[in-house]
Structure formats: C-alpha cells, structure tokens
Rosetta silent file (secondary structure, phi, psi, omega in degrees, C-alpha in Angstrom):
SEQUENCE: XXXXXXXXXXXXXXXXXXXXXXXXXXXXXXXXXXXXXXXXXXXXXXXXXXXXXXXXXXXXXXXXXXXXXXXXXXXXXXXXXXXXXXXXXXXXXXXXXXXXXXXXXXXXXXXXXXXXXXXXXXXXXXXXXXXXXXXXXXXXXXXXXXXXXXXXXXXXXXXXXXXXXXXXXXXXXXXXXXXXXXXXXXXXXXXXXXXXXXXXXXXXXXXXXXXXXXXXXXXXXXXXXXXXXXXXXXXXXXXXXXXXXXXXX
SCORE:     score description
SCORE:     0.000 S_00000001
   1 L     0.000  124.126 -179.824 -207.753  -11.034    6.584 S_00000001
   2 L   -83.784  129.258  172.510 -206.840  -12.499    9.956 S_00000001
   3 L  -109.950  119.448 -176.911 -207.675  -16.152   10.581 S_00000001
   4 L   -81.190  142.203  177.908 -207.594  -17.014   14.263 S_00000001
   5 E  -130.584  155.226  178.013 -206.044  -20.304   15.366 S_00000001
   6 E  -121.789  113.767 -173.594 -205.913  -22.268   18.618 S_00000001
   7 E  -108.801  136.300  172.855 -202.665  -24.210   19.028 S_00000001
   8 E  -125.187  126.555 -175.523 -201.909  -27.046   21.424 S_00000001
   9 L  -107.962  126.023  177.350 -198.331  -28.356   21.536 S_00000001
  10 L   -72.833  156.516 -178.468 -197.568  -31.913   22.618 S_00000001
  11 L   -63.037  -46.011  176.409 -194.691  -32.545   25.026 S_00000001
  12 L  -127.385   81.098 -168.227 -192.799  -34.669   22.481 S_00000001
  13 L   -73.454  147.862  169.581 -194.611  -33.860   19.230 S_00000001
  14 L   -69.423  162.170 -175.376 -194.662  -35.907   16.072 S_00000001
  15 L   -68.163  -27.466 -179.090 -193.339  -34.088   12.973 S_00000001
  16 L  -102.452  123.065  174.609 -196.776  -33.545   11.399 S_00000001
  17 L   -76.738  162.505  174.092 -199.288  -31.391   13.253 S_00000001
  18 E  -100.471  124.627  179.156 -203.020  -32.073   13.081 S_00000001
  19 E  -100.821  118.995 -171.045 -205.012  -29.282   11.415 S_00000001
  20 E  -104.882  129.968 -175.141 -208.589  -29.201   12.727 S_00000001
  21 E  -120.974  118.665 -175.616 -211.478  -27.824   10.661 S_00000001
  22 L   -76.058  170.882 -179.230 -214.814  -27.073   12.346 S_00000001
  23 L   -92.686 -174.666  179.748 -218.279  -27.621   10.943 S_00000001
  24 L   -63.808  148.937 -179.933 -221.052  -25.304    9.832 S_00000001
  25 L    51.375   26.726  177.286 -222.383  -22.689   12.308 S_00000001
  26 L  -132.969 -166.185 -178.249 -219.545  -23.468   14.721 S_00000001
  27 L  -158.334  177.177 -170.794 -215.952  -22.391   15.326 S_00000001
  28 H   -55.866  -33.874 -177.707 -212.537  -23.584   16.443 S_00000001
  29 H   -60.792  -15.938  176.762 -213.143  -23.898   20.210 S_00000001
  30 H   -61.239  -16.969 -177.092 -215.279  -27.008   19.642 S_00000001
  31 H   -87.441    4.835 -174.445 -211.959  -28.855   19.234 S_00000001
  32 H   -51.382  -49.020 -178.027 -210.830  -28.190   22.809 S_00000001
  33 H   -71.595  -36.179  175.802 -211.301  -31.788   23.984 S_00000001
  34 H   -62.941  -40.203 -178.672 -209.896  -33.250   20.764 S_00000001
  35 H   -64.519  -36.445  174.766 -206.782  -31.095   21.146 S_00000001
  36 H   -64.491  -45.638  178.715 -206.241  -32.483   24.639 S_00000001
  37 H   -56.893  -47.487 -177.060 -206.711  -36.042   23.335 S_00000001
  38 H   -66.094  -42.814 -179.845 -204.219  -35.482   20.522 S_00000001
  39 H   -61.946  -39.460  178.043 -201.603  -33.851   22.758 S_00000001
  40 H   -63.882  -26.795  178.340 -201.790  -36.776   25.178 S_00000001
  41 L   -91.358    2.359  177.165 -201.085  -39.042   22.203 S_00000001
  42 L    97.426   15.788 -176.010 -198.067  -37.010   21.066 S_00000001
  43 L  -117.219  119.849  169.371 -199.710  -34.824   18.429 S_00000001
  44 L   -72.747  154.687 -177.365 -199.593  -31.056   18.321 S_00000001
  45 E  -146.842  155.185  176.025 -202.652  -29.491   16.750 S_00000001
  46 E  -132.906  122.088  174.706 -203.978  -26.256   15.307 S_00000001
  47 E  -106.930  132.213  179.982 -207.697  -25.489   15.110 S_00000001
  48 E  -107.251  154.632  163.702 -208.744  -22.572   12.950 S_00000001
  49 L   -93.872  118.516  174.401 -211.748  -20.304   12.878 S_00000001
  50 L   -60.634  160.383 -178.811 -212.882  -20.090    9.261 S_00000001
  51 L   -52.472  137.172  179.154 -213.437  -16.568    7.934 S_00000001
  52 L    77.026    5.079 -178.867 -216.382  -14.844    9.583 S_00000001
  53 L  -120.080  149.204  173.634 -216.431  -17.385   12.433 S_00000001
  54 L    53.663 -129.019 -176.205 -215.245  -17.169   16.024 S_00000001
  55 L   -95.957    5.069  173.494 -212.323  -14.787   16.491 S_00000001
  56 L   -72.000  163.212 -178.620 -211.365  -14.562   12.806 S_00000001
  57 L   -57.606  138.114  175.084 -212.015  -11.307   11.001 S_00000001
  58 L   -67.522  143.420  176.515 -215.704  -10.696   10.273 S_00000001
  59 L  -139.417  167.193  172.436 -216.683  -10.896    6.619 S_00000001
  60 L   -76.720  100.634 -176.565 -219.890  -10.755    4.606 S_00000001
  61 H   -72.029  -12.168 -171.384 -220.747  -14.445    4.781 S_00000001
  62 H   -64.602  -21.387 -179.329 -223.650  -14.101    2.354 S_00000001
  63 H  -124.048   24.582  177.155 -221.414  -14.683   -0.660 S_00000001
  64 L   -90.178  133.215 -179.428 -218.781  -16.995    0.845 S_00000001
  65 L  -115.015  178.498 -178.680 -218.507  -20.414   -0.788 S_00000001
  66 H   -62.504  -33.360  177.431 -216.834  -23.722   -0.049 S_00000001
  67 H   -65.196  -33.770  176.847 -213.795  -22.749   -2.129 S_00000001
  68 H   -65.562  -44.637  177.452 -213.315  -19.710    0.113 S_00000001
  69 H   -62.644  -39.545  178.116 -213.379  -21.909    3.207 S_00000001
  70 H   -61.316  -39.834  178.388 -210.938  -24.302    1.535 S_00000001
  71 H   -63.416  -34.137  175.442 -208.569  -21.407    0.907 S_00000001
  72 H   -60.748  -44.639  179.575 -208.697  -20.591    4.637 S_00000001
  73 H   -62.939  -42.488 -179.998 -207.554  -24.132    5.442 S_00000001
  74 H   -64.792  -38.553  178.963 -204.789  -23.901    2.855 S_00000001
  75 H   -60.803  -46.605  179.909 -203.612  -20.558    4.243 S_00000001
  76 H   -66.346  -40.067 -179.578 -203.210  -21.959    7.738 S_00000001
  77 H   -61.374  -33.968 -178.948 -201.554  -25.126    6.405 S_00000001
  78 L   -68.113  -15.812  177.547 -198.938  -23.051    4.598 S_00000001
  79 L   -84.787   -7.142 -175.584 -197.746  -21.692    7.952 S_00000001
  80 L   -89.739  150.065 -176.961 -196.873  -25.191    9.196 S_00000001
  81 L   -74.864  -16.272 -179.485 -193.375  -26.683    8.866 S_00000001
  82 L  -145.150  157.012  177.417 -194.628  -29.990    7.416 S_00000001
  83 L   -55.409  133.626 -175.673 -197.752  -31.205    5.616 S_00000001
  84 L   -83.746  162.178  156.709 -200.475  -31.640    8.232 S_00000001
  85 E   -80.956  122.678 -178.722 -202.822  -34.419    9.091 S_00000001
  86 E  -100.924  126.918 -176.473 -206.111  -32.713    8.270 S_00000001
  87 E  -127.603  120.417 -178.716 -209.051  -33.609   10.506 S_00000001
  88 E  -132.936  153.435 -178.534 -212.491  -32.138    9.904 S_00000001
  89 E  -118.444  132.582  174.224 -215.995  -32.557   11.281 S_00000001
  90 L    60.259 -123.370  174.824 -219.256  -32.281    9.322 S_00000001
  91 H   -54.068  -39.840  178.231 -218.777  -29.455    6.794 S_00000001
  92 H   -64.256  -27.387  174.885 -215.178  -29.384    7.980 S_00000001
  93 H   -66.184  -39.432  175.845 -214.902  -33.078    7.154 S_00000001
  94 H   -67.145  -40.091  175.691 -215.769  -32.317    3.549 S_00000001
  95 H   -62.500  -37.288  177.333 -213.236  -29.479    3.573 S_00000001
  96 H   -62.952  -41.772  177.470 -210.659  -31.934    4.934 S_00000001
  97 H   -63.050  -43.279  178.885 -211.366  -34.307    2.044 S_00000001
  98 H   -64.781  -41.430  178.206 -211.031  -31.482   -0.470 S_00000001
  99 H   -60.186  -46.177 -179.819 -207.810  -30.325    1.171 S_00000001
 100 H   -62.582  -26.449  177.939 -206.379  -33.842    1.003 S_00000001
 101 H   -73.223  -38.274 -166.228 -207.285  -33.904   -2.684 S_00000001
 102 H  -115.004  -10.410 -174.096 -205.564  -30.642   -3.655 S_00000001
 103 L  -131.898  155.204  178.098 -202.888  -29.794   -1.069 S_00000001
 104 L   -59.385  127.603  179.306 -199.906  -31.544    0.541 S_00000001
 105 L  -149.412  152.534 -179.584 -201.113  -33.566    3.514 S_00000001
 106 L   -86.603  -32.439 -179.167 -199.823  -36.474    5.584 S_00000001
 107 E  -171.383  170.760 -178.515 -203.222  -38.089    6.178 S_00000001
 108 E  -138.013  134.146  172.659 -206.901  -37.234    6.455 S_00000001
 109 E  -120.454  119.862 -179.520 -209.499  -37.955    9.137 S_00000001
 110 E  -107.654  112.177 -174.630 -213.112  -37.261    8.155 S_00000001
 111 E  -100.405  103.362 -176.260 -215.379  -37.081   11.199 S_00000001
 112 L    44.258   58.122 -173.891 -219.008  -37.515   10.069 S_00000001
 113 L   -72.885  149.883  164.297 -218.252  -35.479    6.943 S_00000001
 114 L   -55.861  130.761 -171.232 -220.783  -33.811    4.714 S_00000001
 115 L   -63.353  133.002  174.264 -220.860  -36.394    1.912 S_00000001
 116 L   -73.492  160.743 -179.939 -218.595  -35.680   -1.066 S_00000001
 117 E  -118.670  159.591  170.038 -220.001  -35.861   -4.579 S_00000001
 118 L   -84.966  -40.082  178.630 -218.726  -37.152   -7.878 S_00000001
 119 L  -138.553  156.785  177.705 -220.513  -34.418   -9.841 S_00000001
 120 L   -85.901  140.396  176.229 -222.434  -31.279   -8.947 S_00000001
 121 L   -85.105  109.803 -175.861 -226.214  -31.217   -9.452 S_00000001
 122 L   -71.282  -10.488 -178.262 -226.871  -28.124  -11.624 S_00000001
 123 L   -82.769  -11.485  179.548 -230.558  -28.090  -10.685 S_00000001
 124 L   -81.195  125.722  179.718 -229.888  -27.027   -7.077 S_00000001
 125 L   -72.522  133.081  176.816 -230.279  -23.274   -6.639 S_00000001
 126 L  -102.459  111.803 -174.059 -227.278  -21.557   -5.058 S_00000001
 127 L  -105.125  150.849  170.245 -228.553  -18.688   -2.927 S_00000001
 128 L   -84.868  160.421  176.133 -226.811  -15.793   -1.203 S_00000001
 129 L   132.594 -179.221  178.251 -227.492  -15.110    2.456 S_00000001
 130 E  -129.835  162.744  175.632 -226.716  -16.328    5.948 S_00000001
 131 E  -146.406  170.083 -178.882 -228.373  -18.699    8.392 S_00000001
 132 L  -126.679 -175.171 -172.346 -227.950  -19.734   12.005 S_00000001
 133 H   -68.055  -12.367  178.235 -228.006  -22.849   14.154 S_00000001
 134 H   -61.810  -26.493  179.038 -231.806  -22.859   14.391 S_00000001
 135 H   -73.680   -9.955  172.616 -231.814  -24.562   10.987 S_00000001
 136 H  -108.239   14.390  174.705 -230.034  -27.479   12.651 S_00000001
 137 L    91.270    4.510  178.195 -232.529  -27.592   15.502 S_00000001
 138 L   -95.185   98.169 -174.120 -230.675  -25.429   18.037 S_00000001
 139 L  -111.054    3.341 -179.253 -233.357  -22.929   19.011 S_00000001
 140 L  -143.529  148.857  174.734 -232.262  -22.156   22.582 S_00000001
 141 L   -96.671   11.870  175.765 -229.008  -21.260   24.302 S_00000001
 142 L   -81.828  117.265 -177.899 -230.087  -23.160   27.401 S_00000001
 143 H   -61.705  -20.401  178.774 -227.711  -26.143   27.738 S_00000001
 144 H   -76.800  -14.169 -172.675 -230.512  -28.153   29.334 S_00000001
 145 H  -112.367   49.249 -175.847 -232.643  -27.802   26.183 S_00000001
 146 L  -122.361   84.979 -177.554 -230.424  -29.462   23.548 S_00000001
 147 H   -65.086  -24.831 -179.625 -232.133  -32.552   22.164 S_00000001
 148 H   -83.165    1.978 -179.005 -229.455  -32.889   19.504 S_00000001
 149 H  -126.053   50.500 -171.580 -226.716  -33.255   22.120 S_00000001
 150 L   -65.834  -24.195 -176.549 -227.964  -36.179   24.251 S_00000001
 151 L  -100.668   10.823  179.001 -224.494  -37.566   24.955 S_00000001
 152 L   -99.815  136.397  172.248 -222.897  -34.251   25.959 S_00000001
 153 L   -73.691  171.406 -175.463 -222.414  -33.203   29.568 S_00000001
 154 H   -60.647  -41.574  178.928 -223.412  -29.673   30.581 S_00000001
 155 H   -59.302  -43.396  179.929 -219.862  -28.343   30.203 S_00000001
 156 H   -67.517  -39.661  177.436 -219.662  -29.711   26.655 S_00000001
 157 H   -62.484  -41.638  177.842 -223.067  -28.303   25.752 S_00000001
 158 H   -62.346  -40.769  177.762 -221.995  -24.892   27.001 S_00000001
 159 H   -63.813  -43.975  177.931 -218.842  -25.129   24.903 S_00000001
 160 H   -59.832  -44.334 -177.960 -220.865  -26.126   21.841 S_00000001
 161 H   -68.165  -36.175  176.985 -223.261  -23.232   22.335 S_00000001
 162 H   -67.661  -24.765 -177.656 -220.423  -20.730   22.808 S_00000001
 163 L   -80.042   -8.807 -170.910 -218.900  -21.921   19.542 S_00000001
 164 L   -64.837  149.607 -177.661 -221.986  -21.084   17.477 S_00000001
 165 L  -148.684  159.005  164.688 -221.731  -18.711   14.537 S_00000001
 166 L   -67.256  162.256  176.664 -223.716  -17.530   11.575 S_00000001
 167 E  -145.521  173.036 -173.019 -222.832  -19.302    8.360 S_00000001
 168 E   -87.118  123.754  174.721 -223.087  -18.965    4.605 S_00000001
 169 H   -68.399  -34.499  177.512 -226.224  -20.130    2.849 S_00000001
 170 H   -57.940  -46.861 -179.764 -224.290  -20.173   -0.402 S_00000001
 171 H   -63.773  -37.479  179.025 -221.815  -22.684    1.055 S_00000001
 172 H   -66.242  -42.815  178.217 -224.677  -24.786    2.411 S_00000001
 173 H   -64.558  -36.017  176.765 -226.421  -24.820   -0.971 S_00000001
 174 H   -62.066  -38.354  176.814 -223.144  -25.790   -2.628 S_00000001
 175 H   -66.623  -37.837  177.766 -222.958  -28.800   -0.328 S_00000001
 176 H   -64.684  -37.370  179.250 -226.558  -29.684   -1.221 S_00000001
 177 H   -73.169  -24.364 -179.370 -225.694  -29.448   -4.909 S_00000001
 178 L   110.519  119.596  174.717 -222.626  -31.596   -4.356 S_00000001
 179 L  -101.918  107.124 -175.070 -218.993  -30.644   -3.800 S_00000001
 180 E   -68.301  138.820  170.978 -216.996  -32.964   -6.062 S_00000001
 181 L  -130.364  121.321 -171.646 -213.917  -34.739   -4.728 S_00000001
 182 L   -83.792  -46.465 -176.755 -212.095  -36.794   -7.353 S_00000001
 183 L  -158.730  152.537  174.947 -209.531  -38.806   -5.396 S_00000001
 184 L  -122.536  116.942 -174.594 -207.773  -39.083   -2.043 S_00000001
 185 L  -100.146   -2.138 -179.670 -204.187  -40.284   -2.313 S_00000001
 186 L  -106.787  163.177  176.259 -203.253  -40.161    1.388 S_00000001
 187 L   -55.532  138.444 -173.692 -204.321  -42.503    4.206 S_00000001
 188 E  -131.137  131.222  174.814 -207.936  -41.800    5.127 S_00000001
 189 E  -117.869  123.241  177.353 -209.891  -42.573    8.294 S_00000001
 190 E  -103.948  123.060 -179.333 -213.678  -42.200    8.235 S_00000001
 191 E  -111.878  129.256 -172.369 -215.311  -41.877   11.671 S_00000001
 192 E  -125.030  135.281  177.560 -219.058  -42.503   11.976 S_00000001
 193 E   -92.927  128.737 -177.263 -221.367  -41.917   14.941 S_00000001
 194 L   -65.973  -25.259  179.398 -223.842  -44.680   15.709 S_00000001
 195 L  -115.118   23.005  177.339 -226.455  -42.191   16.969 S_00000001
 196 L   -70.952  121.378  179.433 -225.708  -39.390   14.511 S_00000001
 197 L  -100.527   -6.467  174.958 -229.042  -38.010   13.294 S_00000001
 198 L   -87.054  -48.898  173.306 -227.541  -35.460   10.913 S_00000001
 199 L  -124.448   91.852 -177.772 -225.494  -37.945    8.921 S_00000001
 200 L   -63.590  155.675 -177.341 -226.812  -41.380    9.819 S_00000001
 201 H   -50.855  -36.579 -178.930 -224.429  -44.317    9.432 S_00000001
 202 H   -64.334  -18.010  176.842 -226.129  -45.411    6.190 S_00000001
 203 H   -53.595  -32.343 -172.423 -225.039  -42.081    4.662 S_00000001
 204 H  -101.918   13.547  177.604 -221.610  -43.620    4.186 S_00000001
 205 L   -61.290  -33.179 -179.367 -222.650  -46.967    2.707 S_00000001
 206 L  -110.162   31.213  179.470 -221.600  -45.672   -0.713 S_00000001
 207 L   -57.080  128.310 -166.050 -218.617  -43.607    0.442 S_00000001
 208 L   -82.610    2.550 -176.507 -216.568  -43.223   -2.744 S_00000001
 209 L  -124.588  149.600  173.546 -213.052  -43.611   -1.349 S_00000001
 210 L   -67.438  128.241 -176.392 -211.060  -46.418    0.186 S_00000001
 211 L  -152.760  146.382  163.771 -210.838  -45.654    3.886 S_00000001
 212 E   -72.363  149.925 -176.328 -210.248  -47.221    7.244 S_00000001
 213 E  -126.522  143.306  173.328 -213.411  -46.872    9.333 S_00000001
 214 E  -129.250  116.573  179.617 -214.090  -46.298   12.994 S_00000001
 215 E   -98.363  125.852 -176.236 -217.682  -46.737   14.169 S_00000001
 216 E  -109.310   99.101 -176.791 -218.456  -45.000   17.458 S_00000001
 217 L   -59.695  141.622  173.620 -221.560  -46.560   19.050 S_00000001
 218 L    71.130   -1.742 -178.289 -224.064  -44.175   20.654 S_00000001
 219 L   -80.562  129.412  173.101 -222.197  -41.050   19.490 S_00000001
 220 L   -80.483  178.418  178.321 -224.365  -38.191   18.246 S_00000001
 221 L   -60.867  -51.351  177.335 -223.186  -35.703   15.617 S_00000001
 222 L   -68.549  -29.852 -179.524 -222.032  -33.263   18.299 S_00000001
 223 H   -60.902  -29.243 -179.723 -220.882  -36.170   20.439 S_00000001
 224 H   -65.714  -20.588  176.674 -218.137  -36.986   17.949 S_00000001
 225 H  -106.088  -21.402 -169.746 -216.407  -33.733   18.854 S_00000001
 226 H  -132.711  -10.334 -179.218 -217.378  -33.206   22.482 S_00000001
 227 L   -75.089  126.459  178.458 -218.657  -36.366   24.223 S_00000001
 228 H   -61.328  -40.020 -179.632 -216.203  -37.623   26.830 S_00000001
 229 H   -63.898  -42.986  179.326 -217.401  -41.188   26.296 S_00000001
 230 H   -65.773  -41.969 -179.953 -216.923  -40.939   22.528 S_00000001
 231 H   -65.554  -40.187  175.940 -213.500  -39.364   22.893 S_00000001
 232 H   -60.857  -38.065  179.399 -212.412  -42.058   25.342 S_00000001
 233 H   -67.758  -39.886 -174.071 -213.583  -44.654   22.808 S_00000001
 234 H   -81.418  -26.963 -168.904 -211.776  -42.980   19.888 S_00000001
 235 H   -53.461  -54.231 -177.552 -208.502  -42.034   21.550 S_00000001
 236 H   -60.148  -53.429 -179.498 -206.727  -45.385   21.331 S_00000001
 237 H   -61.869  -39.248 -177.813 -207.763  -46.290   17.771 S_00000001
 238 H   -68.887  -46.420 -179.825 -207.148  -42.786   16.385 S_00000001
 239 H   -64.041  -39.697  177.879 -203.708  -42.376   17.954 S_00000001
 240 H   -65.267  -40.450  179.129 -202.724  -45.890   16.842 S_00000001
 241 H   -63.643  -45.377  179.252 -203.960  -45.193   13.304 S_00000001
 242 H   -60.071  -43.014  179.745 -202.001  -41.937   13.121 S_00000001
 243 H   -63.897  -33.300 -177.675 -198.842  -43.671   14.330 S_00000001
 244 H   -74.303  -36.038 -170.300 -199.295  -46.398   11.730 S_00000001
 245 H  -100.892   -6.740 -179.814 -199.860  -44.186    8.684 S_00000001
 246 L  -122.575  152.411 -178.726 -197.464  -41.282    9.347 S_00000001
 247 L   -70.215  147.790  179.974 -193.679  -41.255    9.815 S_00000001
 248 L   -76.758  -27.586 -178.576 -192.311  -41.016   13.359 S_00000001
 249 L  -156.349    0.000    0.000 -189.523  -38.631   12.368 S_00000001
C-alpha cells in the first residue's frame, strides 16, 4: 500500500525532521503553510496522506480504525534517518500523542488534538462505514460559504476544501469511545485555539499529560493549520520551543 508524502527540505536542516499528521476528513496538503513556516525556521518536514486519503492508495475506509492510521504514521517514520518530531492536528493530534507513546520520537506537538482517554468506554457502539465533511458543518465547496473558517483567507479556504476526503466512521467512533494514551515521555507542546469551536479551550482543562502550552487567540480549528495570522503568531514560539527541546546536531 502506497502512502503519499509531501516533503519540504530546509536550507540548513536540523537533524530531526517534523512528521505532520492531518486530521479527519482532510489530507496532507493542509500542511502547506506549516511546512513553509518550519522550513524558514530550519526544520525539514514530511506530511503524509493517511491510507484512503489524498494521493495515498484508496482503501475500504469503512473498517479502518485508529490503530491502522497509527501504523501509517509509523511506516513513514521508519523511512526517516532519525526519530521525528511528530506534529498532528485534531485527529492527527491524537495520533501524534499515540505515536509519541509507542514509537521513537524526538518531541511531540499536539495541535488542538482529539482528547486522549485513560480508558475506553465500552458502551459506545463502534460502527462500520464512512462519512464526509458535512458532519463537521462543511456542506458547500464554495469558499465564501465556510462559517467554520472565519479566520481563513480565500486561498486558505480553497486549500482546505481541496484537502477534503471521506473518512472512517469506525475510527471516529473509536475516538468517541476513547483512545487510551498511557504516558508521554518526550517533550510535549499543546497548542490551543482561542476561537476553536470543535475543541474549545476548556476541552484541555483536564489534559492528562505535562505539557508546555501555546494559546493562540482568535484561532479557529481550521485556523490553527491555515490562518496566516495564527501562523505568524505561532512561528516564533514553536521554532524556539523546538530548538530548546531537541538537539542541534
């Protein structure tokens, strides 16, 4: 099974690349602006399309679970010369936390992650099937009609809409039931959007791991990956944090 990746190489790269993991119903191209930000700060990066998303091989998503997506991240990480910094958004943020728990990594950045659990709730039904972005309120491909992207310019909205994909209902139900993460032993940065309506800031009041935090005022859920204002706000703190917690050579 082919997993497509999008690589950006910094002019004078640090030894650890940043491995970028997209969220539900999206794909790797959403990281385009982040990859530019990271390269300007000296960090090469690789964004993957999870199986059945973007340019990766199509699969029957109806029975794909979170462990399958985690294996995709691990497969790409094994091609890298050094343990990566894993950075994920939304569902990808939860995958980043799981990766940091079970695989060699230099650090972890969780960008508005789906909340991790201590235990799984056995009462939540796990269903097969697929769903699309309409379940997150995206019911039109008109960039002017995106209420959930108030801080994105038209170019960013178009990029977000082009990135859309079907996704696995099984994986979504598994997140609803709770995907347990026991411990994170590497440096962890939690980034929260002040105007995120999918995972409001209070979602992380009981975040179960010790983490540095970066609060991004006015950033929506999509804004954390594509808003120029949010990226300008995050660039300095994120690059400084990475330099502080990872070796220079």
